[in-house]
Amino acid sequence: MNKSCIIAQSGGPTAVINCTLLGIVEEAKKMGFEHIYGALNGIEGVLNHRIVELTNQTHDQLQLLMSTPGAALGSGRHQLKNAEQDPETYQHIQKVFESLGIDCFFYIGGNDSMDTCNKVANYFAKTNFNCNVIGVPKTIDNDLQGTDHTPGFGSAAKFVSTTISEIYVDTNSYKKGRVTIVEVMGRNAGWLTAACKLADLSNTPVDLIYLPERPFDLNSFLQDVQAIYNKKQKVLVAVSEGIRDANGQYILKTVAQNKNDSFGHTQLGGVAQTLCDIISEQLSLPVRHIELNLLQRCSAHISSAADAQEAYNCGVFALQMATQGHTCKMVSMFRDSQYHISLQLKDIDNIANAVQIVPDKYINEQGNGITDDFVTYALPLVQGEVPQHYKNGMPQYYQLDLPLVEIKL
Amino acid sequence: MNKSCIIAQSGGPTAVINCTLLGIVEEAKKMGFEHIYGALNGIEGVLNHRIVELTNQTHDQLQLLMSTPGAALGSGRHQLKNAEQDPETYQHIQKVFESLGIDCFFYIGGNDSMDTCNKVANYFAKTNFNCNVIGVPKTIDNDLQGTDHTPGFGSAAKFVSTTISEIYVDTNSYKKGRVTIVEVMGRNAGWLTAACKLADLSNTPVDLIYLPERPFDLNSFLQDVQAIYNKKQKVLVAVSEGIRDANGQYILKTVAQNKNDSFGHTQLGGVAQTLCDIISEQLSLPVRHIELNLLQRCSAHISSAADAQEAYNCGVFALQMATQGHTCKMVSMFRDSQYHISLQLKDIDNIANAVQIVPDKYINEQGNGITDDFVTYALPLVQGEVPQHYKNGMPQYYQLDLPLVEIKL
């Protein structure tokens, strides 16, 4: 097949963003693509002519992508202006693609990346440039519309639930413990924080779980904490970094302002730390705050096999659909009642810039816990473990070490 | 064999403290011990008569201990006064042991626990009570004297080095990155922070590593950070929580006091956060701080198989030595030049309360990095992975669900 494609990655990496890259590359190789290119650091790589050729990478080299975190092609956060405002950029992209004979362009990313796909595909349509553009989603936040879930979420959920489960077992070692507050990523949607509910399946239930979807009431929170502590002499809490008060203001900021009023300085640190300070001050209970931080998106050593396989399959499907002539679409996942996942294409313009929040049925009435319905939803996403590549006890990763392709415009 | 033993765990858990417990229990079962007891929450369990019998636990139940973090018998921090000051406590312990017919007592713990062993064993010697006391070390800090290394360190080192390696790969995805500072446990000794050097073997070298063994100079640090950032547009730093300035004062406290002077408030957060604030203020570079926190001691899902096996072997050896009549000893590990580990007994009184710091040969001249000699030392300790018990994608742990034994004094 006398075809060529180019792939780029963008936005915050996930533990399985490289599985999608591998799926596209392997399917393109299988179909006999002449050239398989990778643009470095997202769309910027196209604009700066930082492009490599992956066509001759061996199976053994590429296999490491299945357990390599980060974005193997490098990531970026460059956002394109509208083509009307900045036609030169779009002309430039098209010229680079023409010079390389690109037939299809794959962008693996989140909301912003789907926006880029949309703009580029629309420009190509307008200029009748025959290059199919397909977006493949990734985000640990699981907050993309038009898909049952996003590749990357399952692995982050497996890390978060396993880790909070281990924290439970550890902190449970003491008769008289602390209030331990674990802060989970998710500014606008609480999917990943909700995953802490999966710890029930390890017999290590988290006492209180708070998502941004419900207003956070500090007094109820303090009452709940005190009541549980009285009973068990320890409390395990999971909070989303994005929890807000009834006025929609981040708890972190609210408290900061109050502190400013009374103490004349700004509170530092995350929401877990802030809540610990309040508990320490108002309830005089021993506290500990834990921010899971970057580990949530990069702990590839405990990726979900189901997630990694789905991420890979999305890449394969993207390549197949582009080859069949589809463009300006995003790959999405649809589930039937038995958790059979089928892949579909969705119009990108309906998806970009819309946030999918956790529905009411997954949050308990008091707003301090997660329902079993959520477990039914999330459990298939964390199944299985990905074989790791260890050498001397240390993980081995895919190393991109390829010369830049010469671009002649 | 008409013998009975009792086991307790104390201090901060490690990922493999239960492997030692399993080693003792399985060896006692093999030798036909009549009763194998566990005291809950350390020596407190003896004093409060919170004791269970493990003798009839099945192999399948017990096997879960190999991958269960926390202290399965519960941990404690109770410290005994001297027998001269508080003879009643020691009489009480002896009476409980007599009532159960205890022949040997095993205490799995760190420095303080060895002190407890020492006191109890000396009291038994004085009263001619025939019960052999053996301490088995555990600590992720690796700062115990009289042993090549401590069970628990290898698994913590594997978690820390793997995680910082993943953080490297993730943060390396961006062309223009941040100064990322990872805070590692270790108040008095930098062994675990030094383990970040193992990331070299994943081709993900950490730029700067600071241990408490060398005075931390803020100006040199800022210069180093700026120079590396100028070159690479990102910097990855590992710091021990215990780093101190030339006056021996914790960096955290030093800065807090300075802040108190200039802004009238106390700086919150850990040392990584403090250093990030300084970099942000003085170098205006983008920063991110990550505290690995409890995860360092409870991430059993990525335990080192070598460490787990050694922890188990230490338990087996402790049982054998007690049975052979040894008492008031600690199990220690000795290595030959080929990393063959042999187990030995050491006098406890020489060990308790002494700290083993990282020797000079493992720290580079500038005090901002670790030598290859350390890699030679530490690499055998992180070899292999422990098979995990997953069910439905979630880890399954040993659950202690046994009635308390009736104590008749």
mmCIF file of C-alpha atoms in Angstrom, chain A residues 335-341 380:
data_model
loop_
_atom_site.group_PDB
_atom_site.id
_atom_site.type_symbol
_atom_site.label_atom_id
_atom_site.label_comp_id
_atom_site.label_asym_id
_atom_site.label_seq_id
_atom_site.Cartn_x
_atom_site.Cartn_y
_atom_site.Cartn_z
ATOM 1 C CA ARG A 335 -20.207 -0.747 25.862
ATOM 2 C CA ASP A 336 -23.098 -3.178 25.865
ATOM 3 C CA SER A 337 -24.568 -4.589 29.058
ATOM 4 C CA GLN A 338 -21.993 -7.405 29.163
ATOM 5 C CA TYR A 339 -18.996 -5.088 28.856
ATOM 6 C CA HIS A 340 -18.323 -5.874 25.274
ATOM 7 C CA ILE A 341 -16.567 -2.786 23.997
ATOM 8 C CA PRO A 380 -13.951 -4.010 33.923
#
